[in-house]
Amino acid sequence: MRFGGSAQSTLPSSLPSPLVLSSRRPPFLLPIFKSNNFEKICLNEFNNSKQKSFDVLAGFPEDSASLNSLMSSKETCRAELLTAVRQLEERCLYSASQWAGEQLLGIELDPAKFTPSNTRFQRGSSSIRRRFRTNEITSTPLAGVSYVSTPVMEEDDVVDGYFYFAKSCFMCREYRRAAHWLRDQNGKKAIFLRLYALYMAGEKRKEEEIIELEGPLGKSDAVNRELVALERELSMLRKNGSIDPFCLYLYGLVLKEKGNENLARTVLVESVNSYPWNWSAWSELQSLCTTIDILNSLPLNNHWMKDFFLASAYQELRMHNESLAKYEYLQGIFSFSNYLQAQIAKAQYSLREFEQVEVIFEELLRNDPYRVQDLDMYSNVLYAKECFSALSYLAHRVFSTDKYRPESCCIIGNYYSLKGQHEKAVMYFRRALKLNKRYLSAWTLMGHEYVEMKNTPAAVDAYRRAVDINPCDYRAWYGLGQAYEMMGMPFYALHYFRKSVFLQPSDSRLWIAMAQCYETEQLHMLEEAIKCYRRAANCNDREAIALHQLAKLHAELGRSEEAAFYYKKDLERMEAEEREGPNMVEALVFLATHCKGQKRFEEAEVYCTRLLDYKGPEKETAKSLLRGMRMTQSGFPSMDVEHFPP
């Protein structure tokens, strides 16, 4: 596969060994957190719970009736998934088959397997995973829910050599050849594979045209030319009532690409209701649920796969607590599902709970050491925490596992960005986009790098590509606001900051960015800035910016009482966090002056005494204030020149 620039067969020599650290602190990073010792956590939790029965530790109910009900649910799910893995693989739906297989591995049936020497217990799957469950949300055990019974689809025909030969052609990416050999086959399995092969042939040609005709940043008007014929044939099959759930899935995919979203939703609902084990169909349906109203209006059967779908949909709709509740609820049966753990980590990442995300990914990599999926999110956490050695190790790891994966390229790009080598970071983000033009994370991260390089036009273009792919990506909207702010266009910047804060109202950084925009000379809307800083302070402002700015703005507007209130709150926070700096000096000077003016001399003396520990003009200011207070308290008139009559 061709890449821009020279493709290297090994990781560049400039990428050091995992033990080599860089002293550079990159700008715009989140606060640094202390890392947990994962091995100690596992050991402590095991020691604390070794007296308990291992079935309880793994999530099994203690009473026999609940245990039998749960075991029955697990047996049902296991039998359904075993059949689904085979049926999906036979139709070359490999991604859905892999997903079903991963959930199959997440089911543990025999409580006797939970012993200290068992490798599954050593994974820490039950103890560590329950450690980070949200205590506020309680849910009914999975075994107590009544689900509809969906009969496993029976195969309608006996396949012959034509089907197996066509399938082998499909696996070799010879899609048109596969469709050709199935042209006279009338079985439903053969019809689906023929139509799916035609769809994939169109996608393959579209990708080739994008490479041949791409414009700036990979823009192209190439389309899948098979969509019209596929829509016509699939529509006839649906009208005749001879369409099966897999062709319904394909029909929904075609309708979605042609922009007919309402009909696509209807068709995909029909597909998942008749065959609920195809995760690819659920994923396409989820992408069409852009609001909670659309999601709630779907007439879905109450199958256990619906819970997986709702959890994922809640996450995309930024309903993170609801998503976490669903995933933890599903752990009642899928106790060892790595997929569930990765999704929980995603939700925690959106809530900025980086400690929990790091522990979960450490466990995932112990369970599945060659996993690459979702690891780019883990690299974002390591970047935010400035974990140079851990990020370097992760970059080497994914490079040796599968260097031509978009996730791998983004991880290496993050590493170079953390080192301040932004040109190399851009090169790897571009490489990720060569592999997947719609890889959202790469577009957004590349925009960040262009901002660091002060290349604002390229940053704007990258961010716009990101919002074209996903209009709900608040990071891209925020990046657009930053770029226009750098170009001195605060009205445009404010527009994009508003979009980002609408999508992620719980992120204090977005409110602070919008407040700073209101403070610019062109706008100078200080009251609006104060409102934004208040929202930021209520959203757990970890950067400790909002309180200080609120104090300064109130002081600028002559509201000394409000300014003193916020300076005091900011001072208390700095003392609790053991932070020193100019903000503390500024707060002490203001509070000392304010208390003196309010005749609260004892309080003012406390602040002045603290200022005497500093070297600089603030020390002389404190001495002057103390002299003035002593003169006032002794009854002598002030000796300041301005107090004498002319």
XYZ file of C-alpha atoms in Angstrom:
646
model
C 0.000 0.000 0.000
C 1.299 3.450 -0.942
C 1.801 6.179 1.617
C 2.743 9.799 1.311
C 6.501 10.019 1.783
C 8.787 7.063 2.213
C 7.198 4.131 3.988
C 9.576 2.584 6.482
C 9.748 -1.056 7.357
C 10.818 -0.411 10.924
C 10.012 2.245 13.479
C 12.173 5.288 12.722
C 15.414 5.507 14.625
C 14.305 8.808 16.133
C 11.668 6.971 18.147
C 13.657 6.042 21.256
C 13.424 2.993 23.384
C 10.608 2.938 25.913
C 12.998 4.022 28.685
C 14.101 7.237 26.958
C 12.194 10.268 28.207
C 11.776 13.751 26.816
C 11.925 16.804 29.063
C 9.606 18.901 26.936
C 6.184 19.715 28.364
C 3.737 20.164 25.486
C 1.152 22.972 25.693
C -2.588 22.594 26.208
C -2.328 19.388 28.245
C -4.700 18.187 30.901
C -3.563 17.970 34.542
C -1.095 15.305 35.555
C -2.485 12.449 37.643
C -0.701 9.880 39.724
C -0.768 6.375 38.304
C -2.092 3.422 40.275
C 0.008 0.326 40.784
C -2.186 -2.165 38.987
C -0.446 -5.261 40.320
C -0.955 -4.118 43.924
C -4.638 -3.468 43.281
C -5.098 -6.996 41.932
C -3.194 -8.504 44.865
C -5.035 -6.491 47.522
C -8.459 -7.262 46.090
C -7.629 -10.930 45.885
C -6.426 -11.038 49.490
C -9.495 -9.165 50.724
C -11.878 -11.488 48.956
C -10.145 -14.867 49.198
C -12.503 -15.999 51.952
C -15.525 -15.467 49.690
C -16.802 -18.062 47.298
C -15.480 -17.520 43.813
C -18.912 -17.705 42.246
C -19.946 -14.599 44.202
C -16.697 -12.860 43.248
C -17.387 -13.512 39.590
C -20.850 -12.039 39.792
C -22.973 -15.156 40.347
C -25.919 -14.784 42.732
C -25.578 -16.554 46.074
C -29.057 -18.082 46.169
C -29.588 -21.201 44.094
C -32.747 -20.004 42.300
C -31.052 -16.868 40.957
C -27.968 -18.880 40.093
C -30.004 -21.387 38.083
C -31.816 -18.571 36.268
C -28.542 -16.834 35.458
C -26.950 -20.069 34.269
C -29.948 -20.681 31.999
C -29.585 -17.190 30.506
C -25.903 -17.801 29.921
C -26.577 -21.128 28.228
C -29.144 -19.472 25.955
C -26.821 -16.630 24.978
C -23.940 -19.028 24.415
C -25.992 -21.305 22.141
C -27.279 -18.345 20.122
C -23.825 -16.832 19.709
C -22.263 -20.141 18.676
C -24.759 -20.436 15.834
C -24.447 -16.750 14.927
C -20.645 -16.907 14.633
C -20.944 -19.675 12.042
C -23.807 -18.077 10.094
C -22.124 -14.655 9.940
C -18.785 -16.137 8.904
C -20.435 -18.150 6.123
C -21.793 -14.896 4.670
C -18.388 -13.187 4.903
C -19.619 -10.755 7.573
C -16.323 -11.119 9.351
C -16.534 -8.064 11.579
C -19.927 -9.120 12.959
C -18.694 -12.706 13.349
C -15.646 -11.520 15.280
C -17.843 -9.381 17.540
C -20.138 -12.331 18.277
C -17.112 -14.536 18.972
C -15.684 -11.989 21.401
C -18.950 -11.916 23.356
C -18.986 -15.717 23.317
C -15.601 -15.688 25.053
C -17.015 -13.224 27.558
C -19.475 -15.809 28.924
C -18.316 -18.075 31.715
C -20.673 -20.960 32.440
C -19.122 -23.084 35.130
C -18.618 -21.458 38.568
C -16.126 -24.202 39.429
C -13.688 -22.610 36.999
C -13.228 -19.628 39.309
C -10.265 -20.848 41.324
C -7.122 -18.962 42.358
C -5.009 -20.999 39.951
C -7.364 -20.451 37.034
C -5.975 -18.123 34.386
C -9.282 -16.341 34.027
C -9.242 -15.291 37.650
C -5.683 -14.067 37.234
C -7.027 -11.730 34.572
C -8.688 -9.783 37.368
C -11.810 -9.610 35.271
C -14.298 -9.705 38.130
C -12.593 -7.918 41.001
C -11.016 -5.106 39.038
C -14.045 -4.613 36.832
C -16.400 -4.255 39.765
C -13.984 -1.816 41.385
C -14.937 0.934 38.956
C -18.674 0.368 38.668
C -20.809 3.386 39.365
C -22.366 2.948 42.780
C -25.161 5.418 42.121
C -26.859 3.224 39.522
C -28.457 -0.049 40.428
C -29.840 -2.439 37.870
C -31.864 -5.602 37.797
C -29.809 -8.789 37.294
C -29.841 -9.847 33.682
C -31.422 -13.166 34.523
C -34.512 -11.436 35.923
C -35.467 -9.742 32.656
C -37.944 -11.289 30.251
C -36.625 -11.239 26.695
C -38.410 -12.220 23.531
C -37.406 -15.533 22.035
C -35.952 -15.129 18.557
C -35.668 -18.476 16.785
C -32.288 -19.146 15.256
C -32.580 -18.808 11.507
C -32.592 -22.095 9.666
C -30.514 -22.456 6.541
C -32.778 -22.570 3.501
C -30.581 -24.470 1.095
C -27.679 -26.837 0.771
C -24.762 -24.928 -0.681
C -22.697 -26.440 -3.456
C -19.264 -25.932 -4.935
C -20.283 -22.692 -6.631
C -20.971 -21.034 -3.298
C -17.729 -22.175 -1.691
C -15.669 -21.157 -4.707
C -17.379 -17.746 -4.786
C -16.747 -17.356 -1.081
C -13.050 -18.094 -1.580
C -12.964 -15.438 -4.318
C -14.611 -12.995 -1.913
C -11.986 -13.744 0.718
C -9.293 -12.999 -1.875
C -10.968 -9.620 -2.607
C -12.021 -10.774 -6.083
C -15.529 -9.463 -5.585
C -16.768 -9.314 -9.164
C -15.497 -12.803 -9.783
C -17.425 -14.012 -6.730
C -20.610 -12.317 -7.967
C -20.144 -13.846 -11.427
C -20.048 -17.424 -10.130
C -23.212 -16.866 -8.088
C -25.267 -15.263 -10.880
C -27.445 -18.377 -11.410
C -27.767 -19.403 -7.748
C -31.208 -18.924 -6.157
C -30.575 -19.791 -2.519
C -30.912 -16.907 -0.056
C -27.362 -17.347 1.177
C -26.023 -17.256 -2.390
C -28.183 -14.224 -3.282
C -26.869 -12.285 -0.293
C -23.237 -13.141 -0.999
C -23.640 -12.137 -4.672
C -25.191 -8.783 -3.790
C -22.708 -8.184 -0.999
C -19.839 -8.977 -3.381
C -21.192 -6.395 -5.842
C -21.429 -3.828 -3.048
C -17.830 -4.532 -1.999
C -16.683 -4.339 -5.641
C -18.211 -0.868 -5.836
C -16.523 0.136 -2.575
C -13.181 -1.153 -3.807
C -13.465 0.847 -7.024
C -14.498 3.938 -5.063
C -11.368 3.680 -2.925
C -9.236 3.362 -6.054
C -10.827 6.487 -7.527
C -10.216 8.404 -4.317
C -6.513 7.562 -4.525
C -6.372 8.453 -8.224
C -8.432 11.667 -8.102
C -8.027 12.957 -4.560
C -7.845 16.694 -4.041
C -6.492 18.680 -1.081
C -6.466 16.634 2.117
C -7.942 13.656 0.275
C -11.209 15.229 -0.861
C -12.945 13.371 -3.664
C -16.404 13.019 -5.182
C -16.048 9.292 -5.870
C -19.157 7.175 -5.189
C -20.069 3.492 -5.194
C -21.512 2.949 -8.680
C -23.249 -0.283 -7.738
C -25.721 1.373 -5.358
C -28.455 2.082 -7.927
C -28.607 -1.499 -9.235
C -28.389 -2.924 -5.725
C -31.214 -0.711 -4.477
C -33.426 -1.786 -7.374
C -32.894 -5.513 -6.816
C -33.122 -5.390 -3.019
C -36.279 -3.283 -3.201
C -37.918 -5.917 -5.427
C -36.902 -8.699 -3.033
C -38.443 -6.799 -0.113
C -41.680 -6.123 -2.000
C -41.951 -9.795 -2.942
C -41.430 -10.876 0.660
C -38.486 -13.071 -0.305
C -35.788 -11.000 1.388
C -33.892 -12.417 4.367
C -32.424 -10.493 7.368
C -28.964 -10.295 5.798
C -30.249 -8.774 2.575
C -32.297 -6.368 4.696
C -29.055 -5.307 6.370
C -27.439 -4.765 2.975
C -30.514 -2.867 1.747
C -30.300 -0.574 4.795
C -26.619 0.015 4.114
C -27.342 0.981 0.494
C -30.195 3.296 1.491
C -28.014 4.986 4.082
C -25.268 5.676 1.555
C -27.838 7.107 -0.859
C -29.117 9.456 1.846
C -32.543 7.861 2.396
C -32.172 7.740 6.172
C -35.813 7.236 7.186
C -36.313 4.157 5.017
C -32.849 2.908 5.985
C -33.842 3.001 9.667
C -37.051 1.109 8.945
C -35.252 -1.590 6.962
C -32.467 -1.988 9.519
C -35.026 -2.342 12.329
C -36.663 -5.143 10.313
C -33.251 -6.786 9.940
C -32.277 -6.720 13.625
C -35.749 -7.765 14.773
C -35.643 -10.867 12.574
C -31.944 -11.637 13.126
C -30.606 -9.772 16.182
C -27.082 -11.250 16.282
C -25.654 -9.192 13.373
C -23.760 -6.426 15.186
C -22.937 -4.731 11.873
C -26.661 -4.072 11.336
C -26.981 -2.639 14.845
C -23.966 -0.393 14.214
C -25.449 1.000 11.006
C -28.746 1.595 12.783
C -26.951 3.391 15.583
C -25.276 5.782 13.143
C -28.757 6.862 12.022
C -29.950 7.596 15.578
C -28.701 11.161 15.927
C -31.145 12.163 18.689
C -32.681 10.476 21.700
C -36.157 10.983 20.197
C -35.202 8.959 17.112
C -33.705 6.260 19.326
C -36.797 5.997 21.517
C -39.095 5.800 18.490
C -37.516 2.608 17.109
C -39.884 -0.414 17.383
C -37.227 -2.885 18.562
C -37.886 -6.333 19.983
C -36.749 -6.844 23.563
C -33.868 -9.184 22.749
C -30.712 -9.112 24.871
C -28.782 -7.712 21.880
C -30.926 -4.580 22.207
C -29.104 -3.801 25.465
C -25.749 -3.801 23.677
C -27.235 -1.486 21.059
C -28.764 0.924 23.579
C -25.536 1.112 25.582
C -23.567 2.006 22.456
C -26.222 4.476 21.274
C -26.322 6.209 24.669
C -22.571 6.618 24.482
C -22.738 8.246 21.033
C -25.502 10.542 22.304
C -23.228 11.573 25.205
C -25.476 9.939 27.816
C -22.450 8.439 29.511
C -23.967 7.507 32.874
C -26.845 5.686 31.169
C -24.338 3.930 28.925
C -22.242 2.822 31.899
C -25.331 1.486 33.647
C -26.226 -0.635 30.602
C -22.719 -2.046 30.216
C -22.426 -2.937 33.882
C -25.855 -4.526 33.679
C -24.694 -6.683 30.749
C -21.718 -7.869 32.782
C -24.160 -10.055 34.671
C -23.802 -12.571 31.833
C -20.810 -11.336 29.807
C -18.533 -11.161 32.823
C -15.293 -11.511 30.862
C -16.122 -9.550 27.721
C -13.163 -7.432 26.644
C -15.548 -5.511 24.404
C -17.603 -4.424 27.421
C -14.467 -3.317 29.245
C -13.318 -1.266 26.251
C -16.722 0.417 26.042
C -16.699 1.182 29.757
C -13.264 2.730 29.262
C -14.667 4.878 26.442
C -17.447 6.165 28.661
C -15.014 6.873 31.487
C -12.732 8.652 29.022
C -15.601 10.928 27.989
C -16.159 11.665 31.689
C -12.395 12.409 31.986
C -11.869 9.651 34.552
C -8.378 8.932 33.257
C -7.236 6.870 36.215
C -9.994 4.339 35.634
C -9.390 4.297 31.879
C -5.705 3.548 32.377
C -6.364 0.634 34.747
C -8.933 -0.900 32.382
C -6.611 -0.731 29.381
C -3.723 -2.196 31.354
C -5.955 -5.142 32.169
C -7.175 -5.453 28.576
C -3.608 -5.643 27.300
C -2.822 -8.386 29.785
C -5.852 -10.349 28.629
C -5.400 -9.652 24.914
C -1.775 -8.573 24.323
C -2.107 -8.224 20.536
C -5.221 -6.069 20.652
C -4.969 -2.819 18.665
C -8.610 -1.742 18.581
C -9.376 1.281 20.816
C -5.740 1.633 21.922
C -5.515 5.072 20.323
C -7.817 6.250 23.119
C -5.397 4.766 25.643
C -2.597 6.713 23.964
C -4.655 9.914 24.382
C -4.777 9.263 28.123
C -1.026 8.628 28.286
C -0.479 11.818 26.275
C -2.635 13.844 28.664
C -0.717 12.445 31.638
C 2.658 12.994 29.920
C 3.619 9.339 30.356
C 6.551 9.380 27.927
C 7.894 5.916 28.675
C 4.456 4.248 28.685
C 3.479 5.922 25.414
C 6.805 4.981 23.825
C 6.314 1.359 24.924
C 2.778 1.342 23.531
C 3.992 2.797 20.224
C 6.639 0.064 19.868
C 4.095 -2.565 20.823
C 1.478 -1.668 18.208
C 4.185 -1.077 15.597
C 5.441 -4.624 16.003
C 1.881 -6.010 16.111
C 0.309 -4.238 13.121
C 1.912 -1.003 11.967
C -0.534 -0.479 9.086
C -3.588 0.078 11.247
C -5.077 3.559 11.690
C -4.966 3.065 15.461
C -1.246 2.242 15.340
C -0.470 5.320 13.253
C -2.409 7.568 15.648
C -0.578 6.124 18.648
C 2.815 6.787 17.063
C 1.602 10.245 16.000
C 0.623 10.995 19.599
C 4.072 9.945 20.752
C 5.829 12.314 18.346
C 3.424 15.079 19.307
C 4.271 14.589 22.975
C 7.943 14.965 22.040
C 7.178 18.195 20.179
C 7.995 16.704 16.759
C 4.799 17.926 15.142
C 5.880 17.364 11.527
C 6.441 13.667 12.194
C 3.163 13.488 14.079
C 1.348 14.913 11.047
C 3.068 12.359 8.825
C 1.657 9.485 10.892
C -1.814 10.998 11.121
C -1.781 11.321 7.319
C -0.731 7.701 7.112
C -3.721 6.745 9.262
C -5.971 8.611 6.819
C -4.405 6.787 3.873
C -5.587 3.601 5.544
C -9.038 4.931 6.463
C -10.289 8.217 5.030
C -13.082 8.381 7.584
C -10.967 7.802 10.668
C -12.308 10.648 12.780
C -9.609 10.670 15.444
C -6.836 11.161 12.870
C -8.502 14.231 11.327
C -9.003 15.845 14.733
C -5.500 15.060 15.993
C -3.958 16.313 12.765
C -5.883 19.561 13.213
C -4.370 19.887 16.700
C -0.884 19.444 15.254
C -1.462 22.128 12.634
C -2.602 24.484 15.403
C 0.674 23.793 17.217
C 2.569 24.495 13.985
C 0.584 27.765 13.522
C -0.707 26.474 10.171
C -4.277 27.622 10.756
C -5.647 27.115 7.198
C -4.606 23.458 7.241
C -5.975 23.081 10.773
C -9.351 24.495 9.707
C -9.478 22.124 6.735
C -8.697 19.099 8.928
C -11.280 20.059 11.536
C -13.917 20.587 8.853
C -13.273 17.108 7.509
C -13.783 15.784 11.037
C -17.154 17.501 11.504
C -18.227 16.355 8.043
C -17.657 12.769 9.192
C -19.273 13.278 12.608
C -21.114 16.550 13.326
C -21.315 15.510 16.988
C -17.537 15.578 17.524
C -17.159 18.439 19.994
C -13.345 18.295 19.817
C -13.376 19.246 16.143
C -15.775 22.155 16.762
C -13.554 23.298 19.607
C -10.519 23.067 17.338
C -12.252 25.231 14.735
C -12.930 27.808 17.436
C -9.270 27.774 18.457
C -8.105 28.183 14.878
C -10.351 31.181 14.197
C -9.349 32.717 17.523
C -5.704 32.460 16.438
C -6.625 34.262 13.216
C -8.168 37.120 15.207
C -11.761 36.327 14.232
C -13.585 36.105 17.591
C -17.118 36.124 16.147
C -16.387 32.997 14.103
C -14.531 31.456 17.042
C -17.487 32.111 19.344
C -19.837 30.394 16.899
C -17.769 27.211 16.938
C -17.169 27.305 20.700
C -20.943 27.479 21.181
C -21.371 24.370 19.039
C -18.764 22.486 21.042
C -20.211 23.469 24.420
C -23.690 22.477 23.261
C -22.381 18.986 22.508
C -20.300 18.664 25.695
C -21.712 21.016 28.349
C -19.871 19.273 31.191
C -16.372 20.142 29.917
C -14.980 23.178 31.744
C -12.327 23.825 29.073
C -14.990 24.647 26.503
C -16.690 27.174 28.790
C -13.330 28.780 29.541
C -12.522 29.068 25.825
C -15.877 30.728 25.189
C -15.371 33.101 28.127
C -11.947 34.135 26.836
C -13.543 34.815 23.485
C -16.064 37.162 25.118
C -13.157 38.968 26.834
C -11.435 39.954 23.581
C -11.269 43.637 22.613
C -13.597 43.157 19.643
C -16.375 41.695 21.809
C -15.623 42.865 25.381
C -18.799 41.226 26.710
C -17.655 40.807 30.303
C -21.025 39.838 31.742
C -21.275 36.959 29.273
C -17.691 35.979 30.119
C -18.607 35.865 33.819
C -21.529 33.533 33.072
C -19.216 31.192 31.158
C -16.596 31.173 33.899
C -19.301 30.330 36.439
C -20.358 27.352 34.339
C -16.719 26.276 34.099
C -16.275 26.513 37.874
C -19.340 24.286 38.329
C -17.934 21.719 35.860
C -14.895 20.707 37.914
C -12.373 23.135 36.429
C -9.218 21.070 36.878
C -7.006 23.725 35.300
C -8.052 26.163 38.086
C -8.646 29.029 35.670
C -12.293 29.937 36.215
C -12.181 31.117 39.836
C -9.202 33.397 39.265
C -10.741 34.927 36.150
C -14.067 35.462 37.922
C -12.248 37.361 40.656
C -10.355 39.524 38.157
C -13.457 40.353 36.115
C -15.489 41.338 39.179
C -12.603 43.513 40.372
C -12.414 45.147 36.939
C -16.145 45.907 37.110
C -15.766 47.439 40.594
C -17.569 44.641 42.442
C -15.147 44.266 45.304
C -17.301 41.959 47.432
C -17.802 39.469 44.595
C -14.121 39.734 43.663
C -13.092 39.035 47.271
C -15.397 36.027 47.390
C -13.816 34.426 44.311
C -10.254 35.361 45.309
C -10.892 33.665 48.646
C -12.273 30.544 46.955
C -9.286 30.479 44.583
C -6.874 30.921 47.504
C -8.474 28.028 49.386
C -8.145 25.814 46.335
C -4.484 26.720 45.805
C -3.759 25.972 49.467
C -5.528 22.616 49.233
C -3.555 21.721 46.096
C -0.315 23.164 47.559
C 0.198 25.452 44.577
C 2.259 28.632 44.613
C 2.600 31.302 41.979
C 1.555 34.768 40.835
C -2.150 33.935 41.211
C -1.676 33.390 44.937
C 0.233 36.664 45.294
C -2.471 38.525 43.397
C -5.192 36.999 45.601
C -3.327 37.858 48.822
C -2.707 41.480 47.761
C -6.332 42.014 46.775
C -7.733 40.381 49.912
C -5.372 42.324 52.174
C -6.338 45.620 50.526
C -10.035 44.752 50.551
C -10.075 43.731 54.219
C -8.202 46.892 55.188
C -10.778 48.992 53.359
C -13.558 47.099 55.196
C -11.855 47.798 58.581
C -11.251 44.047 59.062
C -7.709 44.652 60.252
C -7.010 41.262 61.827
C -7.896 39.426 58.612
C -5.919 41.933 56.555
C -2.862 41.420 58.798
C -3.017 37.674 58.168
C -2.826 38.202 54.407
C -0.080 40.836 54.763
C 1.977 38.550 56.975
C 1.833 35.861 54.303
C 2.943 38.396 51.685
C 6.057 39.195 53.741
C 7.370 35.720 52.852
C 7.680 36.756 49.203
C 10.484 38.738 47.569
C 9.480 41.545 45.281
C 7.088 44.492 45.156
C 4.338 42.514 46.925
C 6.511 42.508 50.085
C 6.748 46.295 50.063
C 3.011 46.513 49.419
C 2.371 44.341 52.486
C 4.661 46.542 54.647
C 2.872 49.680 53.482
C -0.526 48.148 54.278
C 0.621 47.073 57.738
C 1.993 50.568 58.495
C -1.267 52.131 57.373
C -3.345 49.792 59.562
C -1.180 50.440 62.637
C -1.439 54.182 62.127
C -5.222 53.896 61.814
C -5.503 51.700 64.901
C -3.223 53.999 66.982
C -5.373 57.030 66.246
C -2.715 59.044 64.362
C -3.689 60.606 61.045
C -2.353 59.128 57.888
C 0.947 60.570 56.635
C 0.112 60.047 52.991
C 0.603 63.270 50.991
C -2.792 63.047 49.300
C -4.539 63.328 52.679
C -3.081 66.794 53.408
C -5.155 69.827 52.383
C -3.733 72.033 49.609
